[in-house]
PDB file of C-alpha atoms in Angstrom:
ATOM      1  CA  UNK F  78    -113.670  71.865 118.496  1.00 58.00           C
ATOM      2  CA  UNK F  79    -115.065  75.207 119.239  1.00 59.00           C
ATOM      3  CA  UNK F  80    -113.527  78.418 118.007  1.00 58.00           C
ATOM      4  CA  UNK F  81    -113.781  81.794 119.658  1.00 58.00           C
ATOM      5  CA  UNK F  82    -113.489  84.682 117.407  1.00 53.00           C
ATOM      6  CA  UNK F  83    -113.386  88.277 118.877  1.00 51.00           C
ATOM      7  CA  UNK F  84    -113.042  91.462 116.925  1.00 52.00           C
ATOM      8  CA  UNK F  85    -109.826  93.289 117.595  1.00 48.00           C
ATOM      9  CA  UNK F  86    -111.825  96.186 119.041  1.00 52.00           C
ATOM     10  CA  UNK F  87    -112.893  94.168 121.861  1.00 65.00           C
ATOM     11  CA  UNK F  88    -109.558  93.661 123.184  1.00 85.00           C
ATOM     12  CA  UNK F  89    -108.322  96.585 125.397  1.00 90.00           C
ATOM     13  CA  UNK F  90    -104.806  97.688 124.960  1.00 96.00           C
ATOM     14  CA  UNK F  91    -102.581  99.270 127.320  1.00 97.00           C
ATOM     15  CA  UNK F  92     -99.880 101.951 126.242  1.00 98.00           C
ATOM     16  CA  UNK F  93     -97.120 103.255 128.216  1.00 98.00           C
ATOM     17  CA  UNK F  94     -95.674 106.735 127.897  1.00 98.00           C
ATOM     18  CA  UNK F  95     -92.756 108.382 129.516  1.00 98.00           C
ATOM     19  CA  UNK F  96     -92.884 111.659 127.565  1.00 97.00           C
ATOM     20  CA  UNK F  97     -95.909 113.890 125.912  1.00 97.00           C
ATOM     21  CA  UNK F  98     -94.849 112.824 122.575  1.00 98.00           C
ATOM     22  CA  UNK F  99     -95.448 109.215 123.548  1.00 98.00           C
ATOM     23  CA  UNK F 100     -98.880 110.097 124.909  1.00 98.00           C
ATOM     24  CA  UNK F 101     -99.511 111.763 121.418  1.00 97.00           C
ATOM     25  CA  UNK F 102     -98.423 108.685 119.599  1.00 98.00           C
ATOM     26  CA  UNK F 103    -100.635 106.458 121.801  1.00 98.00           C
ATOM     27  CA  UNK F 104    -103.613 108.653 121.165  1.00 98.00           C
ATOM     28  CA  UNK F 105    -103.184 108.091 117.339  1.00 97.00           C
ATOM     29  CA  UNK F 106    -103.832 104.489 118.051  1.00 97.00           C
ATOM     30  CA  UNK F 107    -106.336 104.286 121.269  1.00 97.00           C
ATOM     31  CA  UNK F 108    -109.697 102.791 120.975  1.00 96.00           C
ATOM     32  CA  UNK F 109    -112.672 102.894 123.374  1.00 95.00           C
ATOM     33  CA  UNK F 110    -111.456 100.419 126.353  1.00 95.00           C
ATOM     34  CA  UNK F 111    -107.978 101.376 126.095  1.00 97.00           C
ATOM     35  CA  UNK F 112    -105.574 102.660 128.660  1.00 96.00           C
ATOM     36  CA  UNK F 113    -102.616 105.111 128.523  1.00 97.00           C
ATOM     37  CA  UNK F 114    -100.339 104.654 131.543  1.00 98.00           C
ATOM     38  CA  UNK F 115     -97.945 107.473 132.374  1.00 96.00           C
ATOM     39  CA  UNK F 116     -94.764 106.363 133.938  1.00 97.00           C
ATOM     40  CA  UNK F 117     -93.722 107.486 137.556  1.00 95.00           C
ATOM     41  CA  UNK F 118     -91.640 110.659 137.712  1.00 93.00           C
ATOM     42  CA  UNK F 119     -91.551 114.357 137.369  1.00 92.00           C
ATOM     43  CA  UNK F 120     -93.018 115.644 134.070  1.00 92.00           C
ATOM     44  CA  UNK F 121     -91.409 118.996 133.517  1.00 90.00           C
ATOM     45  CA  UNK F 122     -93.014 121.586 131.005  1.00 90.00           C
ATOM     46  CA  UNK F 123     -95.061 118.735 129.667  1.00 91.00           C
ATOM     47  CA  UNK F 124     -97.831 119.775 127.158  1.00 91.00           C
ATOM     48  CA  UNK F 125    -100.385 117.101 127.257  1.00 92.00           C
ATOM     49  CA  UNK F 126    -103.572 117.157 125.104  1.00 91.00           C
ATOM     50  CA  UNK F 127    -105.857 114.172 125.959  1.00 92.00           C
ATOM     51  CA  UNK F 128    -108.000 114.414 123.108  1.00 92.00           C
ATOM     52  CA  UNK F 129    -109.819 111.064 122.130  1.00 92.00           C
ATOM     53  CA  UNK F 130    -113.240 109.717 122.046  1.00 92.00           C
ATOM     54  CA  UNK F 131    -114.224 106.650 124.147  1.00 91.00           C
ATOM     55  CA  UNK F 132    -117.866 105.109 124.151  1.00 90.00           C
ATOM     56  CA  UNK F 133    -120.420 104.834 126.748  1.00 87.00           C
ATOM     57  CA  UNK F 134    -119.333 101.955 128.870  1.00 87.00           C
ATOM     58  CA  UNK F 135    -115.993 101.964 127.259  1.00 90.00           C
ATOM     59  CA  UNK F 136    -113.977 105.028 128.437  1.00 91.00           C
ATOM     60  CA  UNK F 137    -110.411 105.821 127.441  1.00 93.00           C
ATOM     61  CA  UNK F 138    -108.191 105.938 130.540  1.00 92.00           C
ATOM     62  CA  UNK F 139    -105.156 108.111 131.036  1.00 94.00           C
ATOM     63  CA  UNK F 140    -103.569 107.066 134.240  1.00 93.00           C
ATOM     64  CA  UNK F 141    -100.600 107.288 136.450  1.00 93.00           C
ATOM     65  CA  UNK F 142     -98.501 104.132 136.788  1.00 95.00           C
ATOM     66  CA  UNK F 143     -98.806 104.825 140.562  1.00 93.00           C
ATOM     67  CA  UNK F 144    -101.418 107.138 141.837  1.00 88.00           C
ATOM     68  CA  UNK F 145     -99.822 110.344 143.121  1.00 83.00           C
ATOM     69  CA  UNK F 146     -96.300 109.408 141.616  1.00 89.00           C
ATOM     70  CA  UNK F 147     -96.766 111.524 138.455  1.00 89.00           C
ATOM     71  CA  UNK F 148     -95.874 115.125 139.082  1.00 87.00           C
ATOM     72  CA  UNK F 149     -96.683 117.754 136.361  1.00 86.00           C
ATOM     73  CA  UNK F 150     -93.937 120.389 137.004  1.00 85.00           C
ATOM     74  CA  UNK F 151     -93.056 123.810 135.643  1.00 82.00           C
ATOM     75  CA  UNK F 152     -95.319 125.139 132.898  1.00 82.00           C
ATOM     76  CA  UNK F 153     -96.985 121.658 132.387  1.00 84.00           C
ATOM     77  CA  UNK F 154    -100.452 121.547 131.106  1.00 84.00           C
ATOM     78  CA  UNK F 155    -102.880 118.644 130.958  1.00 86.00           C
ATOM     79  CA  UNK F 156    -105.847 119.406 128.663  1.00 86.00           C
ATOM     80  CA  UNK F 157    -108.806 117.120 128.026  1.00 87.00           C
ATOM     81  CA  UNK F 158    -110.940 117.129 124.810  1.00 87.00           C
ATOM     82  CA  UNK F 159    -113.467 114.500 123.807  1.00 88.00           C
ATOM     83  CA  UNK F 160    -115.979 112.126 125.213  1.00 88.00           C
ATOM     84  CA  UNK F 161    -115.887 109.371 127.755  1.00 87.00           C
ATOM     85  CA  UNK F 162    -112.342 110.140 128.842  1.00 89.00           C
ATOM     86  CA  UNK F 163    -111.084 109.346 132.429  1.00 88.00           C
ATOM     87  CA  UNK F 164    -107.932 110.886 133.981  1.00 88.00           C
ATOM     88  CA  UNK F 165    -106.845 108.848 137.095  1.00 88.00           C
ATOM     89  CA  UNK F 166    -103.942 109.078 139.604  1.00 86.00           C
ATOM     90  CA  UNK F 167    -102.630 112.214 137.960  1.00 78.00           C
ATOM     91  CA  UNK F 168    -103.504 114.564 140.722  1.00 67.00           C
ATOM     92  CA  UNK F 169    -100.365 116.577 141.553  1.00 67.00           C
ATOM     93  CA  UNK F 170     -99.147 119.865 139.797  1.00 63.00           C
ATOM     94  CA  UNK F 171     -96.287 122.079 140.829  1.00 64.00           C
ATOM     95  CA  UNK F 172     -96.780 125.440 139.097  1.00 55.00           C
ATOM     96  CA  UNK F 173     -93.588 127.214 137.704  1.00 57.00           C
ATOM     97  CA  UNK F 174     -94.889 130.651 138.298  1.00 55.00           C
ATOM     98  CA  UNK F 175     -97.693 132.112 140.497  1.00 52.00           C
ATOM     99  CA  UNK F 176    -100.405 133.547 138.068  1.00 51.00           C
ATOM    100  CA  UNK F 177    -103.057 134.640 140.876  1.00 49.00           C
ATOM    101  CA  UNK F 178    -102.794 134.363 144.647  1.00 45.00           C
ATOM    102  CA  UNK F 179    -104.079 131.080 146.099  1.00 44.00           C
ATOM    103  CA  UNK F 180    -105.226 131.513 149.757  1.00 45.00           C
ATOM    104  CA  UNK F 181    -103.471 129.334 152.136  1.00 45.00           C
ATOM    105  CA  UNK F 182    -101.446 127.369 149.487  1.00 43.00           C
ATOM    106  CA  UNK F 183     -98.323 128.621 147.858  1.00 41.00           C
ATOM    107  CA  UNK F 184     -98.423 127.994 144.221  1.00 40.00           C
ATOM    108  CA  UNK F 185     -94.871 126.396 144.242  1.00 40.00           C
ATOM    109  CA  UNK F 186     -96.021 123.497 146.164  1.00 39.00           C
ATOM    110  CA  UNK F 187     -97.627 120.380 144.775  1.00 39.00           C
ATOM    111  CA  UNK F 188    -101.399 121.223 144.626  1.00 41.00           C
ATOM    112  CA  UNK F 189    -104.136 118.290 144.282  1.00 41.00           C
ATOM    113  CA  UNK F 190    -106.421 118.639 141.385  1.00 46.00           C
ATOM    114  CA  UNK F 191    -110.093 118.251 142.073  1.00 43.00           C
ATOM    115  CA  UNK F 192    -112.994 117.456 139.776  1.00 45.00           C
ATOM    116  CA  UNK F 193    -116.287 116.309 140.362  1.00 44.00           C
ATOM    117  CA  UNK F 194    -117.433 113.445 138.071  1.00 46.00           C
ATOM    118  CA  UNK F 195    -120.855 114.330 138.316  1.00 46.00           C
ATOM    119  CA  UNK F 196    -120.095 117.735 137.067  1.00 45.00           C
ATOM    120  CA  UNK F 197    -117.417 117.576 134.466  1.00 41.00           C
ATOM    121  CA  UNK F 198    -117.930 121.064 133.498  1.00 39.00           C
ATOM    122  CA  UNK F 199    -116.043 121.949 136.448  1.00 39.00           C
ATOM    123  CA  UNK F 200    -112.479 121.368 134.943  1.00 41.00           C
ATOM    124  CA  UNK F 201    -111.006 125.075 134.769  1.00 38.00           C
ATOM    125  CA  UNK F 202    -107.339 125.506 133.484  1.00 39.00           C
ATOM    126  CA  UNK F 203    -105.039 127.946 135.446  1.00 40.00           C
ATOM    127  CA  UNK F 204    -105.101 130.504 132.684  1.00 38.00           C
ATOM    128  CA  UNK F 205    -108.963 130.858 132.907  1.00 35.00           C
ATOM    129  CA  UNK F 206    -109.597 128.808 129.800  1.00 36.00           C
ATOM    130  CA  UNK F 207    -112.534 126.703 130.859  1.00 35.00           C
ATOM    131  CA  UNK F 208    -112.363 123.075 129.529  1.00 41.00           C
ATOM    132  CA  UNK F 209    -115.601 121.373 129.013  1.00 40.00           C
ATOM    133  CA  UNK F 210    -115.002 117.766 128.399  1.00 44.00           C
ATOM    134  CA  UNK F 211    -118.577 116.038 128.038  1.00 46.00           C
ATOM    135  CA  UNK F 212    -119.082 112.804 129.803  1.00 49.00           C
ATOM    136  CA  UNK F 213    -115.371 112.853 130.898  1.00 50.00           C
ATOM    137  CA  UNK F 214    -114.000 113.209 134.526  1.00 50.00           C
ATOM    138  CA  UNK F 215    -110.794 112.871 136.745  1.00 53.00           C
ATOM    139  CA  UNK F 216    -110.696 110.396 139.556  1.00 50.00           C
TER     140      UNK F 216
END
């Protein structure tokens, strides 16, 4: 009889979150290769700090349950800090107050987020704070 022994760290886990505090709790447990899934809906005034460290070839993923169905609303902020992190499907923000004019796009409408995986230093927060996650990107 053959027995297969795998270290627990090789089994990726999925954590589900419907509030920022549930994301924070999941971040206390995540390991490289794990996924945190944000439930569909409107996340109002959500302060999310995606701070973790994945590993090369084993990123940590923060994703929407359904791409485009997670809306960050009001004064919500999604900040990224760490290495080998991926944000996927959380690509809509509706700003509460305009801070600067945005030509051709009212700030009160959903705005898609854009990031270039080949240039992760191009994450810029709305308040001019430049976020520089190394080896992390949004899809």
